[in-house]
Coordinates of C-alpha atoms in Angstrom, one line a residue:
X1 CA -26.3 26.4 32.5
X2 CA -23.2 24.4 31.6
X3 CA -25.0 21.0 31.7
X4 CA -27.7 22.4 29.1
X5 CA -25.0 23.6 26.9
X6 CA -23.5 20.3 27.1
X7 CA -26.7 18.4 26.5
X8 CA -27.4 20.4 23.3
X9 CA -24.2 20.0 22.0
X10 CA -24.6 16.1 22.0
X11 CA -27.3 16.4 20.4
X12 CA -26.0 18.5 17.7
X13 CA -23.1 15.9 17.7
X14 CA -25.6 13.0 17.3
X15 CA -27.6 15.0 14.4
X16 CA -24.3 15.6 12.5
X17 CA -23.6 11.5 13.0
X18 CA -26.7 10.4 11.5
X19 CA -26.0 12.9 8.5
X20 CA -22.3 12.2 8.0
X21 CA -23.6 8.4 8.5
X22 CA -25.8 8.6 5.4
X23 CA -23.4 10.8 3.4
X24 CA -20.3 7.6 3.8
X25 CA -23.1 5.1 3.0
X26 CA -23.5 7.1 -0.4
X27 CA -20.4 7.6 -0.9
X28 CA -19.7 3.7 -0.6
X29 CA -22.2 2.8 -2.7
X30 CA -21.1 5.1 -5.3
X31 CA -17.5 4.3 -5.0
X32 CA -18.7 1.0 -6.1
X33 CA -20.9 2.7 -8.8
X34 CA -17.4 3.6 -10.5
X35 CA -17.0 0.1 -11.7
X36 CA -18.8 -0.8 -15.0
X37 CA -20.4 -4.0 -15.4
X38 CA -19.1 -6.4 -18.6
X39 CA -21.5 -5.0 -20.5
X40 CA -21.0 -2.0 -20.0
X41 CA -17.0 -2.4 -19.9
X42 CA -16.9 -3.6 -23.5
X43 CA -19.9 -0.6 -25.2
X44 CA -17.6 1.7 -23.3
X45 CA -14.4 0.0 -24.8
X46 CA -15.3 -2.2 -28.2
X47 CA -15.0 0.8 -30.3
X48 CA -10.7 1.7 -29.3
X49 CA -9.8 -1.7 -30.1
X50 CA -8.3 -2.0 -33.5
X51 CA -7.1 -5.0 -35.7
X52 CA -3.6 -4.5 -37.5
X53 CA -2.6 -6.1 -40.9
X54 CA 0.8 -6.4 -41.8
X55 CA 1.5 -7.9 -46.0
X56 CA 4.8 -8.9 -46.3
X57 CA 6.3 -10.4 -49.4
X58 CA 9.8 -11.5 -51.0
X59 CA 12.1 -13.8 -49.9
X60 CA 14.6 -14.5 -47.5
X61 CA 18.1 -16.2 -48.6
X62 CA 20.8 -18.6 -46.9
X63 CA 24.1 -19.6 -47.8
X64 CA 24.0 -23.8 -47.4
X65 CA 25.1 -24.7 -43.7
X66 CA 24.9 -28.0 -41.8
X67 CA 25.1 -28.4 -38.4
X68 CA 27.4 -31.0 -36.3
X69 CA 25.2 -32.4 -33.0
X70 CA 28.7 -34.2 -32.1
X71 CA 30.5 -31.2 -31.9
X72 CA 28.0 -28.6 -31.7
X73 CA 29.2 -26.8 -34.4
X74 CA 28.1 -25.1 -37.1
X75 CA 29.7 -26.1 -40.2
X76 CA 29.4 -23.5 -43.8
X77 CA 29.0 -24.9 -47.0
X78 CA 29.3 -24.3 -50.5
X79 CA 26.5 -24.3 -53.4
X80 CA 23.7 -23.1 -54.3
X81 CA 22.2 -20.4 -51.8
X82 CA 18.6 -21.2 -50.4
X83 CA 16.0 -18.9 -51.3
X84 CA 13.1 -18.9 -49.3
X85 CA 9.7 -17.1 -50.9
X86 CA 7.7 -14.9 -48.4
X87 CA 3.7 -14.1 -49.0
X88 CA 2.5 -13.9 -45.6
X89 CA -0.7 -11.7 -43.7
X90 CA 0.3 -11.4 -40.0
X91 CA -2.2 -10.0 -37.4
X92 CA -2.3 -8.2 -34.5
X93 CA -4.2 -5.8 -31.9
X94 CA -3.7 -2.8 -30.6
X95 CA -6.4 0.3 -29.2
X96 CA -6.6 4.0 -29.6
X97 CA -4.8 6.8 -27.1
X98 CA -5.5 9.8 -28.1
X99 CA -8.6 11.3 -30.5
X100 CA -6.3 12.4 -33.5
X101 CA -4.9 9.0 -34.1
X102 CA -2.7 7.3 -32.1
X103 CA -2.5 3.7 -31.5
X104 CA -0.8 1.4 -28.9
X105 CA 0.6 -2.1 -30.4
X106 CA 3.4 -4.5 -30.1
X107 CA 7.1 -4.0 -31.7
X108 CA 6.6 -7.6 -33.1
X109 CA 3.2 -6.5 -34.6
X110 CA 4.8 -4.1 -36.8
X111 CA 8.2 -5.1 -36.9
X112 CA 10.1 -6.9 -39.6
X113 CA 12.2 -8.3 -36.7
X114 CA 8.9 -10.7 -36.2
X115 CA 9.1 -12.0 -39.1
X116 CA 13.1 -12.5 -39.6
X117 CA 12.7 -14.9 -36.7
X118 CA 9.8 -17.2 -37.5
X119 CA 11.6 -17.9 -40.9
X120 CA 14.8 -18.4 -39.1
X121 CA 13.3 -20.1 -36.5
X122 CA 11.9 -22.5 -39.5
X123 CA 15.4 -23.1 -40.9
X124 CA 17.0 -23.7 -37.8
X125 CA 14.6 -26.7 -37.0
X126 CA 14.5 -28.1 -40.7
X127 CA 18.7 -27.9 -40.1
X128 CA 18.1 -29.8 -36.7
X129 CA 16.1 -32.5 -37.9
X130 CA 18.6 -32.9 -40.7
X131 CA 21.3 -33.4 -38.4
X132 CA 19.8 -35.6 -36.4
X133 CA 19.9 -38.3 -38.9
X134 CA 23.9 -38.6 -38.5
X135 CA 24.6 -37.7 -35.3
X136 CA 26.5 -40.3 -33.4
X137 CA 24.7 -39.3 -30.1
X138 CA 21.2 -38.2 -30.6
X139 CA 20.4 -38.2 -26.6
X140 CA 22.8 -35.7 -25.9
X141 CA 20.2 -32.6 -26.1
X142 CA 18.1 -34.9 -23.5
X143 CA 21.4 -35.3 -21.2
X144 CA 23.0 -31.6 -21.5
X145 CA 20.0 -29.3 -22.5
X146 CA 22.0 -26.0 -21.6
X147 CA 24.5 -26.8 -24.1
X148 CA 21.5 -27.3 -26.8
X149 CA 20.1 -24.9 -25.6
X150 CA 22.7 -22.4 -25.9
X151 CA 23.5 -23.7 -29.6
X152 CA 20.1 -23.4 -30.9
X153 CA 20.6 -19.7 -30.0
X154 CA 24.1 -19.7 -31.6
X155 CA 22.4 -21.0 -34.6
X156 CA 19.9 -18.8 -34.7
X157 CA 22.1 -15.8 -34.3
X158 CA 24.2 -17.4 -37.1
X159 CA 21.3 -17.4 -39.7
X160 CA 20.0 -13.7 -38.6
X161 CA 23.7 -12.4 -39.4
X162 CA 24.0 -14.4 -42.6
X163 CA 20.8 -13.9 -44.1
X164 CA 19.6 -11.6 -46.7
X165 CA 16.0 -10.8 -46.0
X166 CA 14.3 -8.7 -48.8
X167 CA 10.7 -7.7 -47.9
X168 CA 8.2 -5.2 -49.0
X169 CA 5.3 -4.7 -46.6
X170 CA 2.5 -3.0 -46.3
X171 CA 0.9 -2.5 -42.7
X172 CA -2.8 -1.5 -42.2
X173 CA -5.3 -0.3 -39.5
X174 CA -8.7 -2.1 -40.8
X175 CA -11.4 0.0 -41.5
X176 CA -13.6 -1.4 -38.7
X177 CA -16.9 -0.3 -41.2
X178 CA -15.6 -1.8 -44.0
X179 CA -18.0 -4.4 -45.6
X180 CA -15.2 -6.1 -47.1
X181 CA -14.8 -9.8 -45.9
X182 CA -11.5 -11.2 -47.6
X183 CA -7.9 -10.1 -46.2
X184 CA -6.7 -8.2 -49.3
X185 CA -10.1 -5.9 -49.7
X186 CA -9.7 -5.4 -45.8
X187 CA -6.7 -4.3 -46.0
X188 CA -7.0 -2.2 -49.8
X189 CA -9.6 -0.5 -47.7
X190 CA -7.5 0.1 -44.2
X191 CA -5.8 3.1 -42.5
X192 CA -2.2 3.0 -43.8
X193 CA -0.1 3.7 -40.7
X194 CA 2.8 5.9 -39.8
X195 CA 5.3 4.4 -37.2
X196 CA 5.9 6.9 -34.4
X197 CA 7.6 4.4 -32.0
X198 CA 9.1 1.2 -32.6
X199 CA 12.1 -1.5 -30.6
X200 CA 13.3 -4.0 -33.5
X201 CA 15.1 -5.6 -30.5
X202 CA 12.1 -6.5 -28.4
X203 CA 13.5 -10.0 -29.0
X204 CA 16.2 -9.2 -26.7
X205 CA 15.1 -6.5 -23.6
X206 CA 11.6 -7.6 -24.2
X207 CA 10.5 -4.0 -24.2
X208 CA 7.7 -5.2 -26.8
X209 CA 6.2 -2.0 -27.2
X210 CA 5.1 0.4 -30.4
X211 CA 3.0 3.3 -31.2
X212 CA 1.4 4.0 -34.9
X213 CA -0.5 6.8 -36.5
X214 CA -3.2 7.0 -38.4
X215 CA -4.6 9.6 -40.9
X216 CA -8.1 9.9 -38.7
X217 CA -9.9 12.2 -36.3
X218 CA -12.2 12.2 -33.1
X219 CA -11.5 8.9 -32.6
X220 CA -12.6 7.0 -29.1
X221 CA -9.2 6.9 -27.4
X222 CA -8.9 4.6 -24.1
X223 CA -7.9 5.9 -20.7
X224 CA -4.9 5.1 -18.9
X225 CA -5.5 3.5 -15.2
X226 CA -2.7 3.9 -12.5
X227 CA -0.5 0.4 -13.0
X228 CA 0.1 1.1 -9.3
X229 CA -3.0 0.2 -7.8
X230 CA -3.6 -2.8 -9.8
X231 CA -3.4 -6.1 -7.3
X232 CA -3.4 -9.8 -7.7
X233 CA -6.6 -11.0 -8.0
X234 CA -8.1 -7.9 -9.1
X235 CA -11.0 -8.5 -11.8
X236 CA -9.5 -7.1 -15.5
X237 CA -10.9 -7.6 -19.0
X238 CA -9.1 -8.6 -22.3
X239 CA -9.6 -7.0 -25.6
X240 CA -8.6 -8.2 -29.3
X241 CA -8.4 -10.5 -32.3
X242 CA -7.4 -14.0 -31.0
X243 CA -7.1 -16.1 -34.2
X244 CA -8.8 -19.5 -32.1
X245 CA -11.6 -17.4 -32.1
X246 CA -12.1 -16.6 -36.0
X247 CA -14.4 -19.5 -37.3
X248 CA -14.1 -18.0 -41.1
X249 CA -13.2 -14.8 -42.4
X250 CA -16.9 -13.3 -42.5
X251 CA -15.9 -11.6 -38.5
X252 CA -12.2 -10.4 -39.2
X253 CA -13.4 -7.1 -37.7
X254 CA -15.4 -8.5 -34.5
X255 CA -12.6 -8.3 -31.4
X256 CA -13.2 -10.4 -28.6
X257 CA -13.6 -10.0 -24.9
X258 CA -12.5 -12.1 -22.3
X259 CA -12.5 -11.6 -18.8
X260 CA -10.3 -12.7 -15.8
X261 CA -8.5 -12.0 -12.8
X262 CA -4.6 -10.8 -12.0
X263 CA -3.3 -14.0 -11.4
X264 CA 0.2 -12.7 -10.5
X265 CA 2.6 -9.9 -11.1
X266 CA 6.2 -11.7 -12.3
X267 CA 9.1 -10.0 -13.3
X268 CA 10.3 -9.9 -16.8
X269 CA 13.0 -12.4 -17.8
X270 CA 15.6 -9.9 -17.9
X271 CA 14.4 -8.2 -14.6
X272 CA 14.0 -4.6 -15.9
X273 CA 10.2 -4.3 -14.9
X274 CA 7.4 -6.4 -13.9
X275 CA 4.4 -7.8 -15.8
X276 CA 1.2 -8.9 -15.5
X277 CA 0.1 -12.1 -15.3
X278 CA -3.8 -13.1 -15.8
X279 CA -6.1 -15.8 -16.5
X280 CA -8.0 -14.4 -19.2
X281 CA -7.7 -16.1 -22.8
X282 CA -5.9 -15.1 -25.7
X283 CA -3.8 -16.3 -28.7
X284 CA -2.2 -15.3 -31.4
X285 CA -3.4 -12.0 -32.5
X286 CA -4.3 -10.6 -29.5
X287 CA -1.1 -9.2 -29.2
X288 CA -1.1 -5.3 -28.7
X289 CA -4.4 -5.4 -27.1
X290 CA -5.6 -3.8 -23.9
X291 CA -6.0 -4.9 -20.3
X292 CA -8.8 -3.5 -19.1
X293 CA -9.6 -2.8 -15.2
X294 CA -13.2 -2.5 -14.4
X295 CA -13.2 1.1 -14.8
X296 CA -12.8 0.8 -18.2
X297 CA -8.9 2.3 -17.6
X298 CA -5.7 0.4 -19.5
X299 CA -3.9 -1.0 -17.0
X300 CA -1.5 -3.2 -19.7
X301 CA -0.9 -4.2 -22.9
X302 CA -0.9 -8.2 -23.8
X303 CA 2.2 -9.3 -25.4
X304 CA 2.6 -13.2 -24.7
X305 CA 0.9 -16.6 -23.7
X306 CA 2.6 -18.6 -21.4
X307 CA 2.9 -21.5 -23.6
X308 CA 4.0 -20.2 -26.8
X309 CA 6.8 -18.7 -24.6
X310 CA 7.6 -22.2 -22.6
X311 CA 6.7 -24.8 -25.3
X312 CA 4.4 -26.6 -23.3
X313 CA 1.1 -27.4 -22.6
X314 CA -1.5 -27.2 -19.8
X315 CA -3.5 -24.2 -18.8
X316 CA -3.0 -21.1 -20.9
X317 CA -1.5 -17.4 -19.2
X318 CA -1.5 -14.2 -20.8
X319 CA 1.2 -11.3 -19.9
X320 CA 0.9 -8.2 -20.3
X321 CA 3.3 -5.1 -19.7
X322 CA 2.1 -3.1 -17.3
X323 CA 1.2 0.2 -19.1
X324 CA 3.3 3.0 -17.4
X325 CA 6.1 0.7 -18.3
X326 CA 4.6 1.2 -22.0
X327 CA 4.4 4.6 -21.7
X328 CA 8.0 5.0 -21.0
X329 CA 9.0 2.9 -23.8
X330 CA 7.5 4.0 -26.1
X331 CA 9.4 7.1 -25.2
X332 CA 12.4 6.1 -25.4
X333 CA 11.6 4.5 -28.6
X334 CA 10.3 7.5 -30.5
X335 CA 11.7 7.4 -33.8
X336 CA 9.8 11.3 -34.6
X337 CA 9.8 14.8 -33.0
X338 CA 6.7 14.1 -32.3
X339 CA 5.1 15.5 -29.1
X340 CA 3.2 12.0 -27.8
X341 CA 0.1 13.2 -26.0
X342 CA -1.8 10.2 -24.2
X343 CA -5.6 11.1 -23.4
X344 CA -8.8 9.6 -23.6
X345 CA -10.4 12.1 -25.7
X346 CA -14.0 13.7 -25.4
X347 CA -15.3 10.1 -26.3
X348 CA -14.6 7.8 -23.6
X349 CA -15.1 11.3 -21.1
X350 CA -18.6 11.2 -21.8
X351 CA -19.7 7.8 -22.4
X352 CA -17.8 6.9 -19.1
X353 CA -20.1 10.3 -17.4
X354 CA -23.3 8.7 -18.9
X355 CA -23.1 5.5 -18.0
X356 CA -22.2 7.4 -14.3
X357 CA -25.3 9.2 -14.4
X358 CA -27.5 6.3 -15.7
X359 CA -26.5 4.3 -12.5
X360 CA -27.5 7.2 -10.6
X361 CA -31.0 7.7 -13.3
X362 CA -30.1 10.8 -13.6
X363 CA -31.1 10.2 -17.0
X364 CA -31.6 14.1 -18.5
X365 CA -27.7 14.8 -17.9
X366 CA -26.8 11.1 -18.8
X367 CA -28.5 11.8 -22.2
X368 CA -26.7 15.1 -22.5
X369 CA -23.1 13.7 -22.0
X370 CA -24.0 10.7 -24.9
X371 CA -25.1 13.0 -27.1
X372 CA -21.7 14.9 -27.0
X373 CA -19.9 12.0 -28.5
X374 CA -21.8 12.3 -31.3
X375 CA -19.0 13.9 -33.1
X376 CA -17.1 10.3 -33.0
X377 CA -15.3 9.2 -35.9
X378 CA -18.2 7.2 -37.6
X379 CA -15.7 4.4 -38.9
X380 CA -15.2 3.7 -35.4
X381 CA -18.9 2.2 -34.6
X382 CA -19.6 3.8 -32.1
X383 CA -22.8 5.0 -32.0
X384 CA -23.7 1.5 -32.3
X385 CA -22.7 0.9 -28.3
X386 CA -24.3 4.1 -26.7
X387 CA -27.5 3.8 -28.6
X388 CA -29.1 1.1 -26.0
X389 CA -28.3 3.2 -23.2
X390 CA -30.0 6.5 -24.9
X391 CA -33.1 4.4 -25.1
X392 CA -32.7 2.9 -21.5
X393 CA -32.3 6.5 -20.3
X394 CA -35.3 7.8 -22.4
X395 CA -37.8 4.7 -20.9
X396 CA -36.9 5.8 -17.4
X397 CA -38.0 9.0 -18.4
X398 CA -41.2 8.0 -19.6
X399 CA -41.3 5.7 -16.9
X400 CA -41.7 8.8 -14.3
X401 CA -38.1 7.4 -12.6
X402 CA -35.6 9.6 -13.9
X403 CA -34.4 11.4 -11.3
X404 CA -33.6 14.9 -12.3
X405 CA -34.3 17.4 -9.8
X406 CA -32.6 18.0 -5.9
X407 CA -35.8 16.5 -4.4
X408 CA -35.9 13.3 -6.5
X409 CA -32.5 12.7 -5.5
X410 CA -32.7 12.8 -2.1
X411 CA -35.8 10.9 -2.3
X412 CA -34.2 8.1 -4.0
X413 CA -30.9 8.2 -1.8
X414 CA -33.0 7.9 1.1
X415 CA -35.1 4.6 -1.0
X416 CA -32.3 2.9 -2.1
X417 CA -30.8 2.7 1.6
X418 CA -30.6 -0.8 3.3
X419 CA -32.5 -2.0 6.1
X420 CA -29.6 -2.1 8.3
X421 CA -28.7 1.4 7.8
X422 CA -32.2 2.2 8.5
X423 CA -31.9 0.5 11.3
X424 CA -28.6 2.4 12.9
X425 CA -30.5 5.6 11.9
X426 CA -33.4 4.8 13.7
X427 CA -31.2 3.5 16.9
X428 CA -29.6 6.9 16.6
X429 CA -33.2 8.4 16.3
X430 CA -34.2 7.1 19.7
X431 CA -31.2 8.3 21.4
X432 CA -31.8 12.1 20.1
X433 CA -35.7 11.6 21.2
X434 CA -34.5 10.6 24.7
X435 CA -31.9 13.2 24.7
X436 CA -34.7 15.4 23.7
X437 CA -37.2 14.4 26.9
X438 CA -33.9 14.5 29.0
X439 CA -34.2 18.3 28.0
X440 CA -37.6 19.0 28.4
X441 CA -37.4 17.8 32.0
X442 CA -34.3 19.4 33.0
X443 CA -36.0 22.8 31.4
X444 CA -39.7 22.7 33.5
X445 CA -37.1 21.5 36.7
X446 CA -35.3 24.8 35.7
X447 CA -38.1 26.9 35.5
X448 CA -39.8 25.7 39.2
X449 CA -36.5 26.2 40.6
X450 CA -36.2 30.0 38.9
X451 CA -40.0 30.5 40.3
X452 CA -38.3 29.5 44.0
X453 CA -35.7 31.7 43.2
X454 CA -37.2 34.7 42.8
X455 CA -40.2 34.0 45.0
X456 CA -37.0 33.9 48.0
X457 CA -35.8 36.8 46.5
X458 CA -38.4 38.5 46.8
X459 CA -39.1 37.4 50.3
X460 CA -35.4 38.3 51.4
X461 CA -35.8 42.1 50.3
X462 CA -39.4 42.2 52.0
X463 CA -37.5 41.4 54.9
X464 CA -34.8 43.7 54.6
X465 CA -36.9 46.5 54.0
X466 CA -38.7 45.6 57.1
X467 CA -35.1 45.5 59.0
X468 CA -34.5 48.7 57.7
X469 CA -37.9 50.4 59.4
X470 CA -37.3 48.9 62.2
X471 CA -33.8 49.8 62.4
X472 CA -34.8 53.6 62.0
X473 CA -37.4 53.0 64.4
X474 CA -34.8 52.1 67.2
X475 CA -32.5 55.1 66.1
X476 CA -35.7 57.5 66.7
X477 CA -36.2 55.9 70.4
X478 CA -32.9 56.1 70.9
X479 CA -32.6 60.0 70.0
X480 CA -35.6 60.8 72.1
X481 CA -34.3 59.0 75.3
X482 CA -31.6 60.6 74.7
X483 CA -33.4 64.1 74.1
X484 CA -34.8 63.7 77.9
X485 CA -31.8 62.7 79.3
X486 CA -30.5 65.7 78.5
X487 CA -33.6 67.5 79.5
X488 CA -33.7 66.3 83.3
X489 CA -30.1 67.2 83.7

């Protein structure tokens, strides 16, 4: 009784493997399923990524300086003050966190701090080549480039004290429907922003981080990934409005894509927090945008190429600060009472559980979660990137191979196994089968030997009632011998 106890219980074991077998294989598969192709990574992700205008104009003055190379000094003049006239459109990128209008940028997107240091930047080299001209040793910055290297920043920090900046600006989220295709009707028609979070000294901790608001609901906010999990050579894409990409102003709205890998994670030059380091291209102007892992999740936010940092040529890098990092800083940073509230809005929810379902042709329930972002902002396009997958969806259905119901799904889960796993099923199959004649066996051998039993049994109490006649037999002998004993005497 114990062995058949223990026989079915293997078996039951064996049945439970094969199941639980089948269930991981699914669940691999659609672990993998979680990841969105390109494609489907930018439809999912186009829409949240916004192009930011900033107009500045006036003019910037400068008492008259020179500069001694001998000496490494900086020497103030007298005269006329230098007036330097400022009429400049500066781009950037940045993406939607949240439905009711928040957007993720750069500090030197926004900031006037950006600006104050190109144009100082400008008359810091003009002075330099100046200079040049009469020093007595013009190989010294070749022989001690520290000490130039710490003077340029003296001199720069000279002309940001000294200098009078007077700007007016005017800082825009394009209208990404506008039909406009010059700069200044882009902008007359943009979102004006409000500034929520801003570091004007992102020059100095390199905490390069901003949020804006816009005037503009149900809008397709981006989710946030966990920068945790994100590992060097992982597959990311990149997001925005890289000015080597614009071939005339008829596309200022089109963003572009680019895809690469996690080349590294570095840590920032002052050591506070690590960034991310990747392959994919960029340029100016793509500042602010996102860094995309291929579940459509921000993982960063691109601030820098490699060699507009380091001056040099050679392959291009793109850094990005890692997006918990941005989180926090912007934090820190918040100029409001505002409440910031992060989430990826009913948008991205959807679209991302559509696509889901789609992989899965489930395509009833995937056309039921697209149709609930229908209520997206209509300036944000994007209706224009889930209708292709609506019609995909409804040609399954027509198709007959939309699987809907409980039956079509296991049928199809079964289908789309591979051979090999067929082949450990049907290993497993054989096993049970011989498990199962094992049984049947040991069962008729049980049932000859319960037969024998009981035919013995039988037998035994046959004899025993037998013994027992007998046995009264004797005792009635016995009692009549004894009768005529007693009789004689």
């Amino acid at each position: 009784m114990k062995n058949r106890c223990k026989i079915f219980l293997s078996a039951f074991m064996l049945m439970f493997a094969i199941a639980s077998f089948v269930f991981c294989v699914e669940k691999v598969k659609a672990a993998d399923e979680q990841k969105f192709t390109q494609e489907e990574l930018v439809s999912l992700s186009k829409p949240s990524v916004v192009r930011i205008v900033k107009h500045i104009q006036g003019e910037a003055i400068f008492k008259p300086f020179s500069l001694d190379l001998d000496k490494l000094t900086i020497i103030e003049g007298g005269g006329e003050k230098k007036k330097i006239p400022i009429d400049e459109y500066m781009n950037g990128s940045g993406f939607v966190v949240s439905n009711d209008g928040y957007i993720l940028t750069n500090s030197h997107v926004i900031s006037n701090q950006q600006i104050k240091l190109e144009i100082v930047a400008s008359v810091a080299q003009a002075a330099i080549m100046d200079a040049t001209l009469f020093s007595l040793d013009v190989n010294q910055e070749t022989t001690e480039p520290e000490k130039f290297e710490e003077y340029g920043k003296k001199i720069n920090d000279y002309l940001m004290k000294e200098g009078v900046f007077n700007f007016k600006e005017n800082i825009v989220v394009l209208d990404p429907s506008s039909k406009q295709e010059k700069v200044v009707d882009l902008v007359a028609d943009g979102f004006p922003i409000s500034v929520v979070s801003i570091n004007n000294d992102f020059d100095k901790d390199l905490m390069d981080v901003a949020l804006i608001k816009i005037e503009q609901k149900n809008l397709p906010a981006l989710p946030f990934g966990q920068a945790s999990l994100f590992k060097v050579g992982e597959k990311i894409g990149v997001f925005g409005f890289p000015s080597t990409a614009e071939l005339n102003n008829k596309n200022l709205l089109v963003s572009t894509f680019s895809q690469g890998v996690i080349s590294a994670i570095r840590d920032s030059e002052n050591k506070e927090f690590s960034m991310i380091q990747t392959d994919a291209k960029i340029s100016e102007g793509s500042s602010g945008g996102p860094l995309l892992n291929e579940r459509g999740e921000v993982i960063g936010m691109i601030t820098y190429q490699s060699n507009i940092l380091e001056g040099s040529g050679g392959d291009n890098f793109a850094f990005a600060i890692p997006i918990d990092v941005v989180q926090n800083g912007v934090k820190k940073f918040n100029i409001t009472n505002n409440d910031i509230d992060f989430g990826s809005g009913n948008y991205n929810t959807e679209f991302s559980k559509g696509l889901r379902l789609l992989h899965e042709s489930q395509c009833k329930k995937a056309l039921l979660s697209f149709e609930k972002t229908k209520d997206t902002n209509d300036k944000f396009n994007a209706s224009i990137n889930i209708e292709p997958y609506k019609k995909k969806c409804q040609d399954l259905i027509v198709a007959g191979k939309s699987i809907d119901t409980r039956w079509d799904k296991a049928k199809q889960m079964l289908l789309s196994l591979e051979y090999w796993v067929w082949g450990v099923v049907a290993a497993l199959l054989l096993i049970i089968i011989a498990i199962a004649i094992k049984l049947f066996m040991m069962k008729k051998r049980l049932e000859k030997d319960e037969k024998e039993i009981v035919f013995l049994e039988e037998e035994i109490k046959e004899n025993d009632s037998r013994d027992l006649e007998e046995m009264k037999e004797i005792k009635k002998i016995e009692k009549e011998l004894a009768e005529l004993k007693n009789n004689k005497k």
